[in-house]
Amino acid sequence: MKGLMMDYQLTIPTIMRRAESLFSHKEIVTRLPDKRIHRYTYKDFSLRVKRLATALTELGVEKGDRIATLSWNHHQHLEAYFAVPSIGAVVHPLNIRLNHDDLSYIVNHAEDKVLVVDQVLLPLFEKFRSSVNSSRVIVIPQTNEAIPDGYLNYEQVVDSGDASKFKPFEEDEYAAAFMCYTSGTTGKPKGVLYSHRSVVLHAMAFMFSCGDVGVNERDVLLPVVPMFHACAWGLPYTCTFTGATQVFPGPYLDADNLISLFEKERVTITAGVPTVMLGLLNRLDADPVNHDLALHTMILGGSAMPRHLVKAFDERYGIRVLHSWGMTEMSPLGATSVTTSKLSNEDKETQYDYAIKQGLPVPFVETRGRDDSGELIPRNGIAMGELEVRGPWIISSYYKDQSREKFTDDGWFKTGDIVTIDHDGFIEIKDRSKDVIKSGGEWISSLALENALMGHPAVLEAAVIAIPDEKWIERPFAYVVLREGQSVTSRELIEFLSGMFAKFWLPDECEFIDAIPRTSVGKFLKSALRERHAKR
Ligand code: ADP
């Protein structure tokens, strides 16, 4: 017997319709490239989205066409996030930190028909323009200079649209809506294609998975995470759905500019990678009394989080750091470090210990671990294995790519993260499978060593890699960046670690460097460190 509920397609226009009808007065705020603040309401926003959508149709955009963006976080980017899927086309943000070869590869692989480009990013676009086939380029005007010939002006395109002709896409929730490429730290970037349904369900999941209360209409959310990095973790859709105020930092992601925007706009939630938040903490600590923040939650993800960061933000600023784990292939949210009832009865130090784990899977995400011999690992917090996941916003295959090595025979996605899962279901990442250190047959967690090193007062950052060793096959080796004005020797650091780890875990040496090389999305680029070490 079939249920008797409506056939209501979960498509992206339903998200905007809610904001338009219930939160039309709420604001979307942007710091523009010229530093002026732009603000308008969800009402203004919806009208412009409808105009842009119909104008794109007039320009020849059809269902299924890919429309790329090369943009910072701002209101026009948000407009594209909604207008493109609202006509059944696919919005495809490009990572502006990739090199131009990767960018042209991605645009050509995705067959992006139209590109929407920030005027301030035209110099980057010019570097690969001649190697891509996109038929039209729309430039978002941001400076006093004229838009160069051969490009359309975004504002004129929006003005040319007729909102009364807007027909929201509601045919098929399984249709493609959004596209992202993995950052390609190993091999070529791969395309991940989200559907309307996956975007809507993911937006809902984030609403109630953020901290202990979720994202609310009362919240003012500033995503530092770029809109080209895994859809800004889906937060622009979540915020629009809840009617939260959205604040976009434009190109200004340094600690001073962020803090001033937090203060002025009374931001309550922010989200970004640990490096950015470390920068914020250092800035706040330099002048702890003169800040007036309304922040209650900081969503941190993308790479392992140093313990002292959670503790410092909580103790010194009353800000809850919500550690979250995810992947581009997972839209990206997979797990968050929630405080369960059991954990809330524990002391603060135990809570901090848990906060740096990757946490509990969010609703609809199922997890399991598998060891080297192909067996599922027990949930005892000790056995390690590769994490496998499944759920409605998790990839089932890459775009134009038949390879199945990332998928199990029964259709689960293999994350490449080596984890333990404890009896309460808490996941703890011990390593990326490609970064694992195996010494004398025993396995050593580079993440655990890095975290401990970053707990030393003189250490700003640390990355631990495997180096070849005749006797033990591999040994850990640490690269360390010191805090300004601090000094410590390699031997002192190893001694510092010796109280915390078995002897064979201790790095053979710590080498001091100025900065740890990073990927385009701010993660430690360990392959570059391995190359550096090989040249020693
Ligand atoms: P890429 O895989 O291309 O680097 P993603 O942003 O999709 O880009 O990265 C996903 C990977 O990042 C995860 O598989 C995991 O290794 C790492 N990661 C993400 N969040 C966390 C986290 N909270 N703690 C530790 N590692 C994380």
Coordinates of C-alpha atoms and ligand atoms in Angstrom, one line a residue:
M1 CA 0.0 0.0 0.0
K2 CA 1.4 3.4 -0.9
G3 CA 1.4 6.3 1.5
L4 CA -0.9 9.2 0.8
M5 CA 1.4 12.1 1.0
M6 CA 2.0 14.7 -1.7
D7 CA 4.5 14.3 -4.4
Y8 CA 6.6 17.3 -3.4
Q9 CA 10.0 17.5 -5.1
L10 CA 12.9 18.6 -3.0
T11 CA 14.4 21.2 -5.3
I12 CA 16.5 24.3 -4.6
P13 CA 13.7 26.8 -5.4
T14 CA 11.8 25.5 -2.4
I15 CA 14.6 26.9 -0.2
M16 CA 14.4 30.4 -1.7
R17 CA 10.6 30.4 -1.6
R18 CA 10.7 29.9 2.1
A19 CA 13.1 32.8 2.6
E20 CA 11.1 35.0 0.3
S21 CA 7.8 34.4 2.0
L22 CA 8.8 34.3 5.6
F23 CA 12.0 36.3 6.0
S24 CA 11.8 38.9 3.2
H25 CA 13.0 41.6 5.6
K26 CA 16.1 39.7 6.8
E27 CA 19.5 40.8 5.4
I28 CA 22.3 39.6 3.3
V29 CA 25.5 41.7 3.8
T30 CA 28.7 41.7 1.8
R31 CA 32.0 43.4 2.1
L32 CA 32.7 44.4 -1.4
P33 CA 36.2 44.4 -3.0
D34 CA 36.3 48.2 -2.6
K35 CA 35.6 47.6 1.1
R36 CA 32.2 49.2 1.0
I37 CA 29.4 47.3 2.7
H38 CA 26.5 46.2 0.5
R39 CA 23.3 45.1 2.2
Y40 CA 19.9 44.1 0.9
T41 CA 17.1 41.9 2.0
Y42 CA 15.9 38.4 1.0
K43 CA 13.1 40.2 -0.8
D44 CA 15.6 42.1 -3.0
F45 CA 17.7 38.9 -3.3
S46 CA 14.8 36.8 -4.6
L47 CA 13.8 39.4 -7.1
R48 CA 17.3 39.5 -8.5
V49 CA 17.6 35.7 -8.5
K50 CA 14.4 35.5 -10.6
R51 CA 15.7 38.1 -13.0
L52 CA 19.1 36.4 -13.4
A53 CA 17.4 33.0 -13.9
T54 CA 15.2 34.3 -16.7
A55 CA 18.0 36.3 -18.3
L56 CA 20.2 33.1 -18.3
T57 CA 17.4 31.3 -20.1
E58 CA 17.2 34.2 -22.7
L59 CA 21.0 33.8 -23.1
G60 CA 20.4 30.2 -24.2
V61 CA 21.1 28.3 -21.0
E62 CA 19.2 25.1 -20.9
K63 CA 18.5 22.4 -18.4
G64 CA 21.6 20.4 -17.5
D65 CA 24.1 23.1 -18.7
R66 CA 27.0 23.8 -16.4
I67 CA 27.5 27.5 -15.4
A68 CA 30.8 28.1 -13.7
T69 CA 31.6 30.9 -11.2
L70 CA 35.0 32.3 -10.4
S71 CA 34.2 34.3 -7.4
W72 CA 34.8 35.3 -3.8
N73 CA 32.0 35.0 -1.2
H74 CA 29.5 37.7 -1.9
H75 CA 25.8 38.3 -2.6
Q76 CA 26.0 37.9 -6.4
H77 CA 27.7 34.5 -5.9
L78 CA 24.7 33.6 -3.7
E79 CA 22.4 34.8 -6.5
A80 CA 24.1 32.3 -8.9
Y81 CA 23.8 29.6 -6.3
F82 CA 20.0 29.9 -6.6
A83 CA 19.4 31.3 -10.1
V84 CA 21.3 28.6 -12.0
P85 CA 19.6 25.5 -10.4
S86 CA 16.3 27.3 -10.5
I87 CA 16.2 26.8 -14.2
G88 CA 17.4 23.3 -14.0
A89 CA 21.1 24.1 -14.9
V90 CA 24.1 23.2 -12.8
V91 CA 26.1 25.8 -10.8
H92 CA 29.8 25.0 -10.7
P93 CA 32.1 27.2 -8.5
L94 CA 35.8 27.1 -9.5
N95 CA 38.5 27.1 -6.9
I96 CA 40.3 30.4 -7.4
R97 CA 43.4 29.1 -5.7
L98 CA 44.1 26.4 -8.3
N99 CA 46.7 27.0 -10.9
H100 CA 45.4 28.0 -14.4
D101 CA 46.2 24.5 -15.9
D102 CA 44.0 22.8 -13.4
L103 CA 41.3 25.5 -13.9
S104 CA 41.2 25.1 -17.6
Y105 CA 41.2 21.3 -17.2
I106 CA 38.2 21.5 -14.9
V107 CA 36.3 24.0 -17.1
N108 CA 36.8 21.8 -20.1
H109 CA 36.1 18.6 -18.3
A110 CA 32.8 20.0 -16.9
E111 CA 32.1 21.6 -20.3
D112 CA 31.0 24.8 -18.6
K113 CA 28.9 26.7 -21.1
V114 CA 28.9 30.1 -19.3
L115 CA 31.4 31.6 -16.8
V116 CA 30.5 34.2 -14.2
V117 CA 33.7 35.9 -13.2
D118 CA 34.5 38.6 -10.5
Q119 CA 36.0 41.6 -12.2
V120 CA 38.8 41.6 -9.6
L121 CA 39.6 38.0 -10.7
L122 CA 39.8 38.8 -14.4
P123 CA 43.6 38.7 -14.3
L124 CA 43.4 35.1 -13.1
F125 CA 40.8 34.3 -15.8
E126 CA 42.9 35.9 -18.5
K127 CA 45.6 33.3 -17.8
F128 CA 43.4 30.4 -18.9
R129 CA 40.8 32.1 -21.0
S130 CA 42.3 31.0 -24.3
S131 CA 42.3 27.4 -23.3
V132 CA 38.6 27.1 -22.4
N133 CA 35.6 26.7 -24.8
S134 CA 32.9 28.4 -22.7
S135 CA 30.7 30.4 -25.0
R136 CA 29.9 33.3 -22.8
V137 CA 31.6 35.2 -20.0
I138 CA 29.6 37.3 -17.6
V139 CA 31.7 39.7 -15.4
I140 CA 30.5 41.0 -12.0
P141 CA 31.4 44.7 -12.0
Q142 CA 33.4 45.6 -8.9
T143 CA 35.7 48.5 -9.7
N144 CA 35.5 51.8 -11.5
E145 CA 37.0 50.4 -14.6
A146 CA 34.8 49.5 -17.6
I147 CA 34.1 45.8 -18.3
P148 CA 36.4 44.8 -21.2
D149 CA 35.0 44.2 -24.6
G150 CA 33.8 40.6 -25.3
Y151 CA 32.3 40.2 -21.8
L152 CA 28.7 40.6 -20.6
N153 CA 28.1 42.9 -17.5
Y154 CA 26.5 40.9 -14.7
E155 CA 24.4 43.8 -13.5
Q156 CA 23.1 44.4 -17.1
V157 CA 22.3 40.7 -17.4
V158 CA 20.3 40.8 -14.2
D159 CA 18.5 44.0 -15.2
S160 CA 17.5 42.4 -18.5
G161 CA 15.6 39.5 -16.8
D162 CA 11.9 39.5 -16.3
A163 CA 11.0 38.2 -12.9
S164 CA 7.4 37.6 -13.9
K165 CA 8.5 34.9 -16.3
F166 CA 10.4 32.9 -13.6
K167 CA 9.4 29.3 -13.6
P168 CA 11.1 27.4 -10.7
F169 CA 12.5 24.0 -11.5
E170 CA 10.4 21.5 -9.7
E171 CA 10.4 18.5 -12.1
D172 CA 12.9 16.2 -10.7
E173 CA 14.6 16.3 -7.3
Y174 CA 17.2 13.8 -8.6
A175 CA 18.4 16.2 -11.4
A176 CA 21.9 17.7 -11.1
A177 CA 22.0 21.1 -9.4
F178 CA 25.6 21.8 -8.2
M179 CA 29.1 20.7 -9.1
C180 CA 32.4 20.8 -7.3
Y181 CA 35.8 19.3 -8.2
T182 CA 38.0 17.7 -5.6
S183 CA 41.2 19.7 -5.0
G184 CA 43.2 17.1 -6.7
T185 CA 46.1 16.7 -4.3
T186 CA 46.6 13.3 -5.7
G187 CA 46.0 13.1 -9.5
K188 CA 43.6 15.1 -11.6
P189 CA 40.7 16.9 -9.9
K190 CA 37.5 14.8 -10.1
G191 CA 34.0 16.1 -10.6
V192 CA 31.3 15.6 -7.9
L193 CA 27.7 16.3 -9.0
Y194 CA 25.1 17.0 -6.4
S195 CA 21.4 16.8 -7.0
H196 CA 18.6 19.1 -5.9
R197 CA 17.5 16.5 -3.4
S198 CA 21.0 16.0 -1.9
V199 CA 21.5 19.8 -1.6
V200 CA 18.1 20.3 0.2
L201 CA 18.5 17.3 2.5
H202 CA 22.1 18.4 3.3
A203 CA 20.9 21.9 4.0
M204 CA 18.3 20.6 6.5
A205 CA 20.9 18.3 8.2
F206 CA 23.2 21.2 8.8
M207 CA 20.4 23.2 10.3
F208 CA 20.2 20.9 13.3
S209 CA 23.7 19.5 13.3
C210 CA 25.4 22.8 14.1
G211 CA 26.4 22.8 17.8
D212 CA 23.7 21.9 20.3
V213 CA 20.9 24.2 18.9
G214 CA 21.5 24.2 15.2
V215 CA 21.4 27.2 12.8
N216 CA 18.5 29.5 13.6
E217 CA 16.7 32.4 12.1
R218 CA 18.2 34.5 14.9
D219 CA 21.7 33.6 13.8
V220 CA 24.0 35.8 11.8
L221 CA 26.4 33.5 9.9
L222 CA 29.6 34.5 8.2
P223 CA 31.2 31.7 6.1
V224 CA 35.0 32.2 5.9
V225 CA 35.1 28.9 4.0
P226 CA 35.0 29.9 0.4
M227 CA 31.9 29.3 -1.7
F228 CA 34.1 27.4 -4.1
H229 CA 35.2 24.9 -1.4
A230 CA 32.6 22.2 -1.2
C231 CA 29.7 24.7 -1.6
A232 CA 30.9 26.7 1.5
W233 CA 29.9 23.5 3.3
G234 CA 26.3 24.0 2.1
L235 CA 25.9 26.9 4.6
P236 CA 24.5 29.4 2.1
Y237 CA 21.6 27.0 1.4
T238 CA 21.1 26.2 5.1
C239 CA 21.0 29.9 6.0
T240 CA 18.6 30.8 3.3
F241 CA 16.3 28.0 4.4
T242 CA 16.3 29.1 8.1
G243 CA 16.2 32.8 7.3
A244 CA 19.5 33.5 9.1
T245 CA 21.3 36.7 8.2
Q246 CA 24.2 36.0 5.9
V247 CA 27.4 38.0 6.0
F248 CA 30.0 37.6 3.2
P249 CA 33.5 38.7 3.7
G250 CA 34.4 39.2 0.0
P251 CA 38.1 39.0 -0.6
Y252 CA 39.0 40.1 2.9
L253 CA 39.8 37.0 4.9
D254 CA 42.6 38.3 7.2
A255 CA 42.0 38.3 10.9
D256 CA 41.6 42.1 11.3
N257 CA 39.0 42.4 8.6
L258 CA 37.1 39.4 9.8
I259 CA 37.0 40.5 13.4
S260 CA 35.8 44.0 12.5
L261 CA 33.0 42.4 10.4
F262 CA 32.1 40.0 13.2
E263 CA 31.8 43.0 15.6
K264 CA 29.9 45.3 13.3
E265 CA 27.4 42.8 12.0
R266 CA 27.0 40.9 15.3
V267 CA 28.0 37.6 13.7
T268 CA 26.9 34.6 15.9
I269 CA 28.3 31.7 13.8
T270 CA 31.3 31.4 11.6
A271 CA 32.9 28.5 9.7
G272 CA 36.3 27.8 8.3
V273 CA 39.4 25.7 8.3
P274 CA 41.6 25.6 11.5
T275 CA 44.4 27.7 10.0
V276 CA 42.1 30.7 9.6
M277 CA 40.7 30.3 13.1
L278 CA 44.3 30.0 14.5
G279 CA 45.0 33.4 12.9
L280 CA 41.8 34.8 14.6
L281 CA 42.8 33.4 18.0
N282 CA 46.3 35.0 17.7
R283 CA 44.8 38.3 16.8
L284 CA 42.2 38.2 19.6
D285 CA 44.9 37.2 22.1
A286 CA 47.1 40.1 21.1
D287 CA 44.3 42.4 22.5
P288 CA 41.9 40.3 24.4
V289 CA 39.9 43.0 26.2
N290 CA 39.1 45.3 23.4
H291 CA 36.8 43.0 21.5
D292 CA 33.0 42.9 21.5
L293 CA 32.0 39.7 19.8
A294 CA 28.6 38.1 19.6
L295 CA 30.0 34.8 18.2
H296 CA 28.7 31.7 20.0
T297 CA 29.8 29.0 17.6
M298 CA 32.7 28.4 15.2
I299 CA 32.4 25.5 12.8
L300 CA 35.8 24.1 12.1
G301 CA 36.5 21.4 9.5
G302 CA 38.6 20.4 6.5
S303 CA 41.6 19.2 8.5
A304 CA 42.5 18.1 12.0
M305 CA 42.0 20.6 14.7
P306 CA 44.5 21.4 17.4
R307 CA 43.1 20.8 20.9
H308 CA 44.4 24.1 22.3
L309 CA 42.2 25.9 19.8
V310 CA 38.9 24.5 21.3
K311 CA 40.1 25.1 24.8
A312 CA 41.3 28.6 24.1
F313 CA 38.1 29.8 22.4
D314 CA 35.9 28.2 25.0
E315 CA 37.9 29.4 28.1
R316 CA 38.9 32.9 26.9
Y317 CA 36.0 33.9 24.6
G318 CA 33.1 31.7 25.5
I319 CA 33.0 30.5 21.9
R320 CA 32.0 26.9 21.2
V321 CA 34.2 25.3 18.6
L322 CA 32.2 22.7 16.7
H323 CA 34.5 20.3 15.0
S324 CA 33.1 18.9 11.8
W325 CA 34.3 16.3 9.3
G326 CA 33.4 16.0 5.7
M327 CA 34.5 15.6 2.1
T328 CA 33.7 17.3 -1.2
E329 CA 32.3 13.9 -2.1
M330 CA 29.9 14.2 0.9
S331 CA 28.4 17.6 0.1
P332 CA 30.5 17.8 2.5
L333 CA 29.0 17.2 6.0
G334 CA 29.7 13.8 7.5
A335 CA 30.1 14.1 11.3
T336 CA 30.2 16.7 14.0
S337 CA 31.6 16.7 17.5
V338 CA 28.3 17.0 19.4
T339 CA 28.1 17.0 23.2
T340 CA 26.1 13.9 24.0
S341 CA 24.3 13.6 27.4
K342 CA 27.1 11.2 28.5
L343 CA 29.7 13.7 27.6
S344 CA 28.0 16.7 29.2
N345 CA 28.5 14.9 32.5
E346 CA 32.2 14.8 32.0
D347 CA 34.7 17.5 33.0
K348 CA 35.9 20.1 30.6
E349 CA 39.2 18.5 29.8
T350 CA 37.4 15.3 28.7
Q351 CA 35.0 17.3 26.6
Y352 CA 38.0 19.0 24.9
D353 CA 39.5 15.5 24.2
Y354 CA 36.3 14.6 22.5
A355 CA 35.9 17.9 20.7
I356 CA 39.0 17.1 18.6
K357 CA 37.6 13.8 17.5
Q358 CA 35.6 14.0 14.2
G359 CA 32.5 13.1 16.2
L360 CA 29.2 11.4 15.6
P361 CA 27.9 10.9 12.0
V362 CA 25.0 13.4 11.3
P363 CA 21.6 11.9 10.6
F364 CA 21.4 10.0 7.3
V365 CA 25.1 9.4 7.2
E366 CA 26.0 5.7 8.0
T367 CA 29.6 4.8 8.8
R368 CA 31.7 1.7 9.2
G369 CA 35.4 0.9 9.2
R370 CA 37.3 -1.8 7.3
D371 CA 40.8 -3.1 8.1
D372 CA 43.7 -4.1 5.8
S373 CA 42.4 -7.7 5.6
G374 CA 39.0 -6.6 4.4
E375 CA 37.2 -7.2 7.7
L376 CA 34.9 -4.7 9.3
I377 CA 36.5 -3.2 12.5
P378 CA 34.8 -3.5 15.9
R379 CA 33.5 -0.3 17.6
N380 CA 36.0 -0.3 20.4
G381 CA 37.9 2.9 19.8
I382 CA 41.1 0.9 19.2
A383 CA 40.9 -1.1 16.0
M384 CA 41.7 1.0 12.9
G385 CA 40.4 0.8 9.4
E386 CA 39.4 2.9 6.4
L387 CA 36.1 4.7 7.0
E388 CA 33.3 3.8 4.6
V389 CA 30.1 5.9 4.4
R390 CA 26.7 5.9 2.7
G391 CA 23.8 8.4 2.7
P392 CA 21.6 10.6 0.5
W393 CA 24.2 13.3 -0.1
I394 CA 27.2 11.0 -0.7
I395 CA 28.7 10.4 -4.1
S396 CA 27.7 7.3 -6.0
S397 CA 30.2 7.8 -8.9
Y398 CA 32.5 10.6 -10.2
Y399 CA 31.4 12.7 -13.1
K400 CA 32.5 11.2 -16.5
D401 CA 34.6 8.7 -14.7
Q402 CA 33.9 5.0 -14.7
S403 CA 36.4 4.0 -12.1
R404 CA 35.0 2.1 -9.1
E405 CA 38.1 1.9 -6.8
K406 CA 36.6 4.4 -4.4
F407 CA 33.4 2.4 -4.0
T408 CA 32.7 -1.0 -2.3
D409 CA 30.9 -3.8 -4.1
D410 CA 27.8 -3.0 -2.0
G411 CA 27.9 0.7 -3.0
W412 CA 29.5 2.4 0.0
F413 CA 32.0 5.2 -0.5
K414 CA 35.6 4.7 0.7
T415 CA 36.8 7.9 2.3
G416 CA 40.5 7.2 2.4
D417 CA 40.5 8.2 6.1
I418 CA 41.9 5.8 8.6
V419 CA 39.8 5.8 11.7
T420 CA 38.8 4.3 15.0
I421 CA 35.1 4.2 16.0
D422 CA 34.3 3.8 19.7
H423 CA 31.3 2.0 21.2
D424 CA 29.3 5.3 21.3
G425 CA 29.9 5.7 17.5
F426 CA 32.5 8.6 17.8
I427 CA 34.8 8.6 14.8
E428 CA 38.5 9.6 15.3
I429 CA 40.6 10.1 12.2
K430 CA 44.1 8.8 12.7
D431 CA 45.5 9.5 9.3
R432 CA 44.8 9.9 5.6
S433 CA 45.5 6.5 4.0
K434 CA 48.1 8.2 1.8
D435 CA 49.9 9.7 4.8
V436 CA 49.9 6.7 7.1
I437 CA 53.3 6.0 8.9
K438 CA 54.1 2.3 9.4
S439 CA 57.2 1.7 11.5
G440 CA 58.4 -1.8 12.0
G441 CA 55.0 -3.1 11.1
E442 CA 53.4 -0.8 13.8
W443 CA 51.2 2.0 12.8
I444 CA 51.9 5.6 14.0
S445 CA 49.3 8.4 13.8
S446 CA 50.8 11.5 12.3
L447 CA 47.7 13.5 13.4
A448 CA 48.2 12.5 17.0
L449 CA 51.8 13.6 16.9
E450 CA 51.0 16.9 15.2
N451 CA 48.3 17.7 17.7
A452 CA 50.6 17.0 20.6
L453 CA 53.4 19.1 19.1
M454 CA 51.0 22.0 18.5
G455 CA 50.2 21.8 22.2
H456 CA 53.8 23.0 23.0
P457 CA 53.7 26.7 23.7
A458 CA 56.5 27.5 21.3
V459 CA 54.9 25.7 18.3
L460 CA 52.6 27.4 15.9
E461 CA 52.2 24.5 13.5
A462 CA 53.5 21.0 12.9
A463 CA 53.2 18.4 10.2
V464 CA 54.5 14.8 10.6
I465 CA 55.5 12.7 7.6
A466 CA 56.8 9.2 7.0
I467 CA 60.4 9.0 5.9
P468 CA 62.1 5.8 4.5
D469 CA 64.2 3.9 7.0
E470 CA 66.4 0.8 6.3
K471 CA 65.6 -1.0 9.5
W472 CA 62.0 0.1 10.3
I473 CA 60.8 0.7 6.7
E474 CA 59.3 4.1 7.8
R475 CA 59.9 6.5 10.6
P476 CA 58.1 9.7 11.6
F477 CA 59.7 13.0 10.9
A478 CA 58.3 16.4 12.1
Y479 CA 58.3 19.8 10.3
V480 CA 57.7 22.5 12.8
V481 CA 56.8 26.2 12.5
L482 CA 57.6 28.2 15.6
R483 CA 55.6 31.1 17.1
E484 CA 57.1 34.5 16.6
G485 CA 59.9 35.2 19.1
Q486 CA 59.9 31.6 20.5
S487 CA 62.6 29.1 20.4
V488 CA 63.0 25.4 21.2
T489 CA 65.3 22.7 20.0
S490 CA 64.4 19.5 18.2
R491 CA 65.6 17.5 21.2
E492 CA 63.4 19.5 23.6
L493 CA 60.4 18.9 21.5
I494 CA 61.0 15.1 21.3
E495 CA 61.4 15.1 25.0
F496 CA 58.1 16.9 25.4
L497 CA 56.4 14.2 23.3
S498 CA 58.1 11.4 25.2
G499 CA 55.7 11.7 28.1
M500 CA 52.7 11.2 25.8
F501 CA 53.7 8.4 23.4
A502 CA 55.4 5.1 23.2
K503 CA 59.1 5.5 22.4
F504 CA 58.9 4.1 18.8
W505 CA 56.3 6.8 18.0
L506 CA 58.7 9.7 18.7
P507 CA 59.9 11.5 15.6
D508 CA 63.6 11.0 14.8
E509 CA 63.9 14.7 14.3
C510 CA 62.0 18.0 14.2
E511 CA 63.1 20.4 11.4
F512 CA 62.1 24.0 11.7
I513 CA 60.7 25.7 8.7
D514 CA 59.0 29.1 8.0
A515 CA 55.7 27.8 6.8
I516 CA 54.0 24.5 6.1
P517 CA 53.1 24.1 2.4
R518 CA 49.4 24.0 1.8
T519 CA 46.9 22.8 -0.7
S520 CA 44.5 25.1 -2.5
V521 CA 42.0 24.7 0.3
G522 CA 44.5 25.3 3.1
K523 CA 45.4 21.7 4.1
F524 CA 48.9 20.6 4.9
L525 CA 50.5 19.5 1.6
K526 CA 52.5 16.5 2.9
S527 CA 53.6 15.4 -0.5
A528 CA 55.6 18.6 -0.8
L529 CA 57.2 17.9 2.6
R530 CA 58.1 14.4 1.6
E531 CA 59.7 15.8 -1.6
R532 CA 61.6 18.3 0.5
H533 CA 62.8 15.6 2.8
A534 CA 64.0 13.5 -0.1
K535 CA 66.2 16.3 -1.2
R536 CA 67.9 16.7 2.1
Ligands
ADP1 P1 40.4 16.9 -0.7 O1 40.0 15.5 -0.4 O2 40.4 17.2 -2.2 O3 41.6 17.4 0.0 P2 38.1 17.7 0.8 O4 37.9 19.1 1.3 O5 37.0 17.0 0.3 O6 39.2 17.9 -0.2 O7 38.9 16.9 1.9 C1 38.3 15.8 2.6 C2 39.4 15.2 3.5 O8 39.8 16.2 4.4 C3 38.8 14.1 4.4 O9 38.8 12.9 3.8 C4 39.8 14.2 5.6 O10 40.9 13.5 5.4 C5 40.1 15.7 5.7 N1 39.3 16.3 6.7 C6 38.1 16.9 6.5 N2 37.6 17.4 7.7 C7 38.5 16.9 8.7 C8 38.5 17.0 10.1 N3 37.6 17.6 10.8 N4 39.6 16.4 10.7 C9 40.5 15.8 10.1 N5 40.5 15.7 8.7 C10 39.5 16.2 8.0

